[in-house]
């Protein structure tokens, strides 16, 4: 990974944001900038310096992983170590404004940091510079995402074997998660969703103790983390013979997903992609049943920018990796969601998820 290049680009973005430095505490941002994958770290970036702080537990890991930054291993939390370093280097640095990631710093941490800083250095909430950079994936990231998606998709076969009337949702989730680890996944990218029967009408129905009924939809939404990168996919299957109305709802969601996929492309706004999916469902009388957004960016985190929702002005750019996942949920009856991961290209998009979308009956 081109950690040095990422840091250099961030350094050039500091001045236009009227910052002399940026203290990064959000772990995925730290990983993106220097490669560190541990759970205690902070990185300080100024126009000419890059210093990574961690504690003794991560000394060896930092030496192996961190690139492009000086490493400081301290006997105190990384944030305190960063403040101490700033006190010692205040004169040399001549910095006046230090950016912090307000979304990722607790109120207590902020006040501790403010107290520990040298006088003359003030804190400012920085714009999400690293998140913005992370939106467009480079070739190496796309390869990692592709590998994660393929591993994730292989789990759908496991789900198809495990889903049977009377089997608990948690048992199906357990089979998926076991297979994921066996195949080398770092872990799951979020709590596996296996939502059957009436529970499938809950868009975020985490696998429960409920037994899969003899007839109804089963929404399976799952993903893995592989080499740090997340996958995310949803398929909805039907246990027992689907009646006409059930098939109609499924087909409507599939058409909505197809319409959104066809809208994706460089230069298109995130809101337009959302609108194209919503329009199809509205035409089928299901507009009110589509209760969430159409998709989201995926990368080092399962949910990252951009967000594909009504009115979102973010413009899609080549290299963005996003999900397309419309759904329709009928309370008390059941729900359908179909989700793929795609890479935005100049002309449109490339679908990463290899799995078919015909309604599978079990
Ligand atoms: Zn999902
Ligand atoms: Zn998703």
Short mmCIF file of C-alpha atoms and ligand atoms in Angstrom, two decimals:
data_model
loop_
_atom_site.label_atom_id
_atom_site.label_comp_id
_atom_site.label_asym_id
_atom_site.label_seq_id
_atom_site.Cartn_x
_atom_site.Cartn_y
_atom_site.Cartn_z
CA UNK A 1 0.00 0.00 0.00
CA UNK A 2 1.17 3.51 -0.79
CA UNK A 3 1.16 4.85 2.78
CA UNK A 4 3.72 7.54 2.06
CA UNK A 5 1.63 8.87 -0.85
CA UNK A 6 -1.48 8.97 1.31
CA UNK A 7 0.34 10.92 4.00
CA UNK A 8 1.79 13.34 1.47
CA UNK A 9 -1.66 14.03 0.00
CA UNK A 10 -3.02 14.65 3.48
CA UNK A 11 -0.14 17.02 4.23
CA UNK A 12 -0.99 19.10 1.16
CA UNK A 13 -4.64 19.23 2.28
CA UNK A 14 -3.76 20.78 5.66
CA UNK A 15 -3.12 24.35 4.60
CA UNK A 16 -6.30 24.73 2.51
CA UNK A 17 -8.17 23.56 5.63
CA UNK A 18 -6.28 26.17 7.72
CA UNK A 19 -4.63 23.54 9.87
CA UNK A 20 -0.99 23.31 10.93
CA UNK A 21 -1.41 19.70 11.91
CA UNK A 22 -3.93 16.95 12.29
CA UNK A 23 -4.16 14.47 15.15
CA UNK A 24 -5.80 11.30 13.89
CA UNK A 25 -7.36 8.98 16.43
CA UNK A 26 -9.86 6.97 14.37
CA UNK A 27 -8.26 3.53 13.97
CA UNK A 28 -9.40 2.86 10.38
CA UNK A 29 -7.95 6.25 9.39
CA UNK A 30 -4.70 5.36 11.14
CA UNK A 31 -4.58 2.05 9.33
CA UNK A 32 -5.22 3.78 6.02
CA UNK A 33 -2.41 6.27 6.59
CA UNK A 34 0.35 4.08 8.01
CA UNK A 35 -0.75 0.43 8.01
CA UNK A 36 -1.09 -0.04 11.78
CA UNK A 37 -3.85 -2.54 12.54
CA UNK A 38 -3.71 -2.60 16.34
CA UNK A 39 -6.23 -1.07 18.73
CA UNK A 40 -4.21 1.67 20.44
CA UNK A 41 -2.67 4.38 18.34
CA UNK A 42 -2.68 7.98 17.22
CA UNK A 43 -0.92 9.64 14.35
CA UNK A 44 0.12 13.25 14.13
CA UNK A 45 0.56 14.73 10.70
CA UNK A 46 1.98 18.20 10.09
CA UNK A 47 3.23 19.69 6.86
CA UNK A 48 6.66 18.17 7.37
CA UNK A 49 6.22 15.53 10.08
CA UNK A 50 4.44 12.25 10.60
CA UNK A 51 4.62 10.65 14.04
CA UNK A 52 2.80 7.54 15.17
CA UNK A 53 2.13 6.92 18.88
CA UNK A 54 1.28 3.61 20.51
CA UNK A 55 1.88 1.80 23.80
CA UNK A 56 4.23 -1.02 24.79
CA UNK A 57 1.79 -3.78 23.85
CA UNK A 58 2.09 -2.79 20.21
CA UNK A 59 5.81 -2.09 20.00
CA UNK A 60 6.64 -5.10 17.86
CA UNK A 61 3.52 -4.87 15.71
CA UNK A 62 4.12 -1.18 15.06
CA UNK A 63 7.70 -1.84 13.98
CA UNK A 64 6.46 -4.42 11.49
CA UNK A 65 3.40 -2.59 10.19
CA UNK A 66 3.89 1.17 10.40
CA UNK A 67 5.24 2.83 7.28
CA UNK A 68 5.96 6.45 6.53
CA UNK A 69 5.86 7.63 10.17
CA UNK A 70 8.27 7.92 13.05
CA UNK A 71 7.18 5.51 15.81
CA UNK A 72 6.91 6.62 19.43
CA UNK A 73 6.18 3.83 21.94
CA UNK A 74 5.03 5.38 25.21
CA UNK A 75 4.08 4.19 28.67
CA UNK A 76 0.86 6.14 28.49
CA UNK A 77 -2.17 6.28 26.22
CA UNK A 78 -1.35 7.39 22.65
CA UNK A 79 -3.28 10.63 23.04
CA UNK A 80 -1.29 11.67 26.12
CA UNK A 81 1.91 10.65 24.37
CA UNK A 82 0.99 12.85 21.41
CA UNK A 83 0.31 15.80 23.72
CA UNK A 84 3.64 15.29 25.45
CA UNK A 85 5.44 15.14 22.11
CA UNK A 86 3.72 18.37 21.06
CA UNK A 87 4.86 20.10 24.26
CA UNK A 88 8.46 19.00 23.62
CA UNK A 89 8.38 20.03 19.96
CA UNK A 90 6.12 23.08 20.09
CA UNK A 91 8.84 25.60 19.25
CA UNK A 92 10.30 23.61 16.38
CA UNK A 93 6.88 23.01 14.93
CA UNK A 94 5.59 26.56 15.29
CA UNK A 95 2.07 25.18 14.97
CA UNK A 96 -0.93 27.21 16.10
CA UNK A 97 -3.94 25.17 15.03
CA UNK A 98 -4.22 21.45 15.54
CA UNK A 99 -7.08 19.62 13.88
CA UNK A 100 -8.88 16.83 15.70
CA UNK A 101 -11.39 14.28 14.49
CA UNK A 102 -14.44 15.46 16.37
CA UNK A 103 -16.47 12.43 15.27
CA UNK A 104 -13.93 10.13 16.87
CA UNK A 105 -12.83 11.84 20.06
CA UNK A 106 -14.82 11.69 23.29
CA UNK A 107 -15.61 14.86 25.20
CA UNK A 108 -13.33 13.67 28.04
CA UNK A 109 -10.45 12.98 25.64
CA UNK A 110 -10.81 16.36 24.06
CA UNK A 111 -10.67 18.20 27.35
CA UNK A 112 -7.70 16.12 28.58
CA UNK A 113 -5.90 16.87 25.33
CA UNK A 114 -6.67 20.59 25.52
CA UNK A 115 -5.25 20.76 29.05
CA UNK A 116 -2.07 18.88 28.13
CA UNK A 117 -1.22 20.88 25.00
CA UNK A 118 1.36 23.65 24.96
CA UNK A 119 -0.12 27.13 25.31
CA UNK A 120 -0.57 28.81 21.97
CA UNK A 121 -1.73 25.62 20.25
CA UNK A 122 -5.48 25.45 19.89
CA UNK A 123 -7.71 22.61 18.82
CA UNK A 124 -10.07 22.79 15.90
CA UNK A 125 -12.58 20.30 14.55
CA UNK A 126 -11.10 19.22 11.25
CA UNK A 127 -13.08 18.38 8.14
CA UNK A 128 -13.15 14.62 7.39
CA UNK A 129 -10.01 14.78 5.22
CA UNK A 130 -9.02 11.14 5.63
CA UNK A 131 -12.56 9.86 5.09
CA UNK A 132 -12.72 11.87 1.87
CA UNK A 133 -9.46 10.38 0.66
CA UNK A 134 -10.63 6.89 1.56
CA UNK A 135 -13.68 7.12 -0.69
CA UNK A 136 -11.70 6.37 -3.84
CA UNK A 137 -9.90 3.06 -3.63
CA UNK A 138 -6.59 2.41 -5.36
CA UNK A 139 -5.90 -0.74 -7.38
CA UNK A 140 -4.48 -2.62 -4.40
CA UNK A 141 -7.48 -1.82 -2.25
CA UNK A 142 -9.87 -2.91 -5.00
CA UNK A 143 -8.03 -6.23 -5.23
CA UNK A 144 -8.40 -6.73 -1.48
CA UNK A 145 -12.07 -5.82 -1.63
CA UNK A 146 -12.57 -8.20 -4.52
CA UNK A 147 -10.99 -11.03 -2.52
CA UNK A 148 -13.17 -10.20 0.51
CA UNK A 149 -16.31 -10.16 -1.66
CA UNK A 150 -15.48 -13.57 -3.17
CA UNK A 151 -14.86 -15.12 0.23
CA UNK A 152 -18.06 -13.53 1.53
CA UNK A 153 -20.09 -14.77 -1.43
CA UNK A 154 -18.87 -18.33 -0.92
CA UNK A 155 -20.70 -18.28 2.42
CA UNK A 156 -24.04 -18.00 0.66
CA UNK A 157 -23.67 -21.65 -0.40
CA UNK A 158 -23.22 -22.50 3.28
CA UNK A 159 -26.38 -20.57 4.14
CA UNK A 160 -28.35 -22.42 1.46
CA UNK A 161 -27.40 -25.76 3.00
CA UNK A 162 -28.07 -24.60 6.56
CA UNK A 163 -31.46 -22.94 6.02
CA UNK A 164 -34.22 -25.45 6.77
CA UNK A 165 -37.58 -25.09 8.54
CA UNK A 166 -37.09 -25.53 12.28
CA UNK A 167 -33.40 -24.56 12.28
CA UNK A 168 -32.57 -21.54 14.48
CA UNK A 169 -31.38 -18.37 12.78
CA UNK A 170 -28.34 -18.36 15.07
CA UNK A 171 -27.42 -21.86 13.86
CA UNK A 172 -27.38 -20.63 10.27
CA UNK A 173 -25.27 -17.63 11.30
CA UNK A 174 -22.90 -19.92 13.20
CA UNK A 175 -22.33 -22.09 10.11
CA UNK A 176 -21.55 -19.00 8.03
CA UNK A 177 -19.18 -17.56 10.59
CA UNK A 178 -17.36 -20.84 11.13
CA UNK A 179 -16.88 -21.24 7.38
CA UNK A 180 -15.62 -17.66 7.14
CA UNK A 181 -12.91 -18.21 9.74
CA UNK A 182 -11.95 -21.55 8.22
CA UNK A 183 -11.48 -19.75 4.91
CA UNK A 184 -9.13 -17.23 6.49
CA UNK A 185 -11.35 -14.24 7.29
CA UNK A 186 -10.12 -11.85 10.01
CA UNK A 187 -13.71 -11.89 11.25
CA UNK A 188 -17.20 -10.86 10.19
CA UNK A 189 -17.61 -7.27 9.08
CA UNK A 190 -20.82 -6.93 11.17
CA UNK A 191 -23.26 -9.11 13.14
CA UNK A 192 -24.68 -11.61 10.65
CA UNK A 193 -28.29 -10.93 9.75
CA UNK A 194 -30.46 -14.01 9.29
CA UNK A 195 -34.04 -12.79 9.53
CA UNK A 196 -36.75 -15.32 8.73
CA UNK A 197 -40.52 -15.21 8.35
CA UNK A 198 -42.11 -12.10 9.85
CA UNK A 199 -38.71 -11.12 11.27
CA UNK A 200 -37.48 -10.55 7.72
CA UNK A 201 -39.56 -7.36 7.77
CA UNK A 202 -36.93 -5.89 10.13
CA UNK A 203 -34.20 -4.46 7.94
CA UNK A 204 -31.61 -5.16 10.65
CA UNK A 205 -32.89 -8.43 12.07
CA UNK A 206 -29.78 -9.91 13.62
CA UNK A 207 -29.86 -13.70 13.80
CA UNK A 208 -32.01 -14.69 16.80
CA UNK A 209 -33.10 -17.83 18.60
CA UNK A 210 -36.18 -17.93 16.35
CA UNK A 211 -36.66 -21.06 14.28
CA UNK A 212 -37.03 -20.69 10.54
CA UNK A 213 -40.72 -21.17 9.70
CA UNK A 214 -42.04 -23.61 7.08
CA UNK A 215 -43.01 -20.77 4.77
CA UNK A 216 -41.58 -17.30 4.32
CA UNK A 217 -38.63 -15.16 3.30
CA UNK A 218 -35.20 -15.42 4.89
CA UNK A 219 -33.03 -12.30 4.54
CA UNK A 220 -29.33 -13.19 4.75
CA UNK A 221 -27.04 -10.15 5.07
CA UNK A 222 -23.43 -10.90 5.91
CA UNK A 223 -19.84 -10.01 5.21
CA UNK A 224 -16.28 -10.80 6.12
CA UNK A 225 -13.13 -8.83 6.82
CA UNK A 226 -10.19 -10.11 4.82
CA UNK A 227 -6.77 -8.45 5.06
CA UNK A 228 -8.50 -5.48 6.70
CA UNK A 229 -11.14 -4.94 4.01
CA UNK A 230 -14.86 -5.59 4.41
CA UNK A 231 -17.40 -7.36 2.25
CA UNK A 232 -21.16 -6.90 2.42
CA UNK A 233 -23.91 -8.76 0.57
CA UNK A 234 -27.55 -9.66 0.99
CA UNK A 235 -29.61 -12.38 -0.61
CA UNK A 236 -33.20 -13.20 0.26
CA UNK A 237 -34.42 -16.75 -0.20
CA UNK A 238 -37.87 -18.25 0.30
CA UNK A 239 -38.68 -21.32 2.35
CA UNK A 240 -41.71 -23.15 0.93
CA UNK A 241 -43.58 -22.21 -2.23
CA UNK A 242 -43.89 -18.43 -2.67
CA UNK A 243 -47.38 -17.21 -3.63
CA UNK A 244 -47.96 -14.69 -6.39
CA UNK A 245 -47.79 -11.62 -4.14
CA UNK A 246 -44.56 -12.86 -2.58
CA UNK A 247 -43.01 -13.29 -6.01
CA UNK A 248 -44.20 -9.85 -7.04
CA UNK A 249 -42.49 -8.19 -4.04
CA UNK A 250 -39.27 -10.07 -4.75
CA UNK A 251 -39.32 -9.12 -8.43
CA UNK A 252 -39.96 -5.46 -7.54
CA UNK A 253 -36.89 -5.33 -5.28
CA UNK A 254 -34.79 -7.07 -7.91
CA UNK A 255 -35.94 -4.58 -10.56
CA UNK A 256 -35.21 -1.67 -8.21
CA UNK A 257 -31.73 -3.02 -7.57
CA UNK A 258 -31.14 -3.44 -11.30
CA UNK A 259 -32.32 0.13 -11.98
CA UNK A 260 -29.93 1.48 -9.35
CA UNK A 261 -27.04 -0.58 -10.73
CA UNK A 262 -27.73 0.84 -14.19
CA UNK A 263 -27.69 4.39 -12.82
CA UNK A 264 -24.30 4.08 -11.10
CA UNK A 265 -21.40 5.75 -12.90
CA UNK A 266 -18.78 8.46 -12.58
CA UNK A 267 -20.37 11.90 -12.37
CA UNK A 268 -23.74 10.65 -11.09
CA UNK A 269 -24.85 11.91 -7.68
CA UNK A 270 -25.44 9.47 -4.82
CA UNK A 271 -28.97 10.85 -4.51
CA UNK A 272 -29.74 10.00 -8.15
CA UNK A 273 -28.84 6.35 -7.62
CA UNK A 274 -31.13 6.27 -4.59
CA UNK A 275 -33.93 7.89 -6.57
CA UNK A 276 -33.73 5.34 -9.39
CA UNK A 277 -34.25 2.43 -6.98
CA UNK A 278 -37.01 4.24 -5.11
CA UNK A 279 -38.88 5.09 -8.32
CA UNK A 280 -39.22 1.42 -9.28
CA UNK A 281 -40.58 0.48 -5.86
CA UNK A 282 -42.96 3.45 -5.88
CA UNK A 283 -44.37 2.33 -9.22
CA UNK A 284 -45.06 -1.08 -7.71
CA UNK A 285 -46.80 0.46 -4.70
CA UNK A 286 -43.89 -0.38 -2.42
CA UNK A 287 -42.31 3.07 -2.06
CA UNK A 288 -43.38 3.35 1.58
CA UNK A 289 -41.95 -0.11 2.28
CA UNK A 290 -38.41 0.88 1.31
CA UNK A 291 -37.39 2.36 4.64
CA UNK A 292 -33.62 2.75 4.38
CA UNK A 293 -31.06 4.21 2.02
CA UNK A 294 -29.92 2.50 -1.19
CA UNK A 295 -26.31 1.92 -0.26
CA UNK A 296 -23.03 3.00 1.28
CA UNK A 297 -19.32 2.99 0.70
CA UNK A 298 -17.35 -0.04 1.90
CA UNK A 299 -13.64 -0.39 2.58
CA UNK A 300 -11.68 -0.60 5.81
CA UNK A 301 -15.05 0.01 7.46
CA UNK A 302 -18.35 -1.63 6.67
CA UNK A 303 -20.13 1.71 6.43
CA UNK A 304 -18.14 4.61 5.05
CA UNK A 305 -18.61 7.53 2.69
CA UNK A 306 -20.38 8.06 0.36
CA UNK A 307 -23.92 7.44 1.54
CA UNK A 308 -26.45 6.67 -1.21
CA UNK A 309 -29.58 8.26 0.18
CA UNK A 310 -32.27 10.72 -0.85
CA UNK A 311 -30.83 14.14 -1.61
CA UNK A 312 -27.17 13.14 -1.16
CA UNK A 313 -25.07 15.40 -3.38
CA UNK A 314 -21.81 13.42 -3.25
CA UNK A 315 -20.80 12.73 -6.84
CA UNK A 316 -19.67 9.19 -7.64
CA UNK A 317 -16.10 8.88 -8.87
CA UNK A 318 -14.17 6.03 -10.44
CA UNK A 319 -12.66 3.76 -7.79
CA UNK A 320 -15.41 4.24 -5.24
CA UNK A 321 -16.66 0.93 -3.90
CA UNK A 322 -20.31 1.02 -2.83
CA UNK A 323 -23.23 -1.26 -2.09
CA UNK A 324 -26.56 -1.22 -3.90
CA UNK A 325 -29.17 -2.66 -1.55
CA UNK A 326 -32.80 -1.66 -1.91
CA UNK A 327 -35.41 -3.57 0.06
CA UNK A 328 -39.13 -3.77 0.79
CA UNK A 329 -40.51 -4.67 4.21
CA UNK A 330 -44.12 -5.60 4.96
CA UNK A 331 -44.66 -5.51 8.74
CA UNK A 332 -46.00 -8.80 10.09
CA UNK A 333 -45.47 -10.50 6.73
CA UNK A 334 -41.83 -10.37 5.68
CA UNK A 335 -39.21 -8.51 3.73
CA UNK A 336 -36.80 -8.68 0.82
CA UNK A 337 -33.40 -7.08 0.32
CA UNK A 338 -30.85 -7.69 -2.41
CA UNK A 339 -27.36 -6.24 -2.02
CA UNK A 340 -24.29 -6.27 -4.23
CA UNK A 341 -20.95 -4.50 -3.94
CA UNK A 342 -19.76 -2.60 -7.01
CA UNK A 343 -16.79 -0.52 -8.14
CA UNK A 344 -17.69 2.76 -9.83
CA UNK A 345 -16.08 3.11 -13.27
CA UNK A 346 -16.05 5.90 -15.87
CA UNK A 347 -18.81 4.23 -17.86
CA UNK A 348 -20.87 2.71 -15.08
CA UNK A 349 -19.87 0.11 -12.59
CA UNK A 350 -18.39 -3.31 -12.21
CA UNK A 351 -20.37 -5.66 -9.98
CA UNK A 352 -18.07 -7.47 -7.58
CA UNK A 353 -20.64 -9.83 -6.03
CA UNK A 354 -20.75 -12.93 -8.25
CA UNK A 355 -23.97 -14.45 -6.87
CA UNK A 356 -27.16 -14.74 -8.97
CA UNK A 357 -30.36 -12.98 -8.00
CA UNK A 358 -33.16 -15.33 -9.09
CA UNK A 359 -35.48 -16.16 -6.19
CA UNK A 360 -34.21 -19.39 -4.62
CA UNK A 361 -36.84 -21.61 -3.01
CA UNK A 362 -35.78 -23.98 -0.27
ZN1 LIG B 1 -25.39 -5.76 4.05
ZN1 LIG B 2 -24.74 -2.82 3.27
#
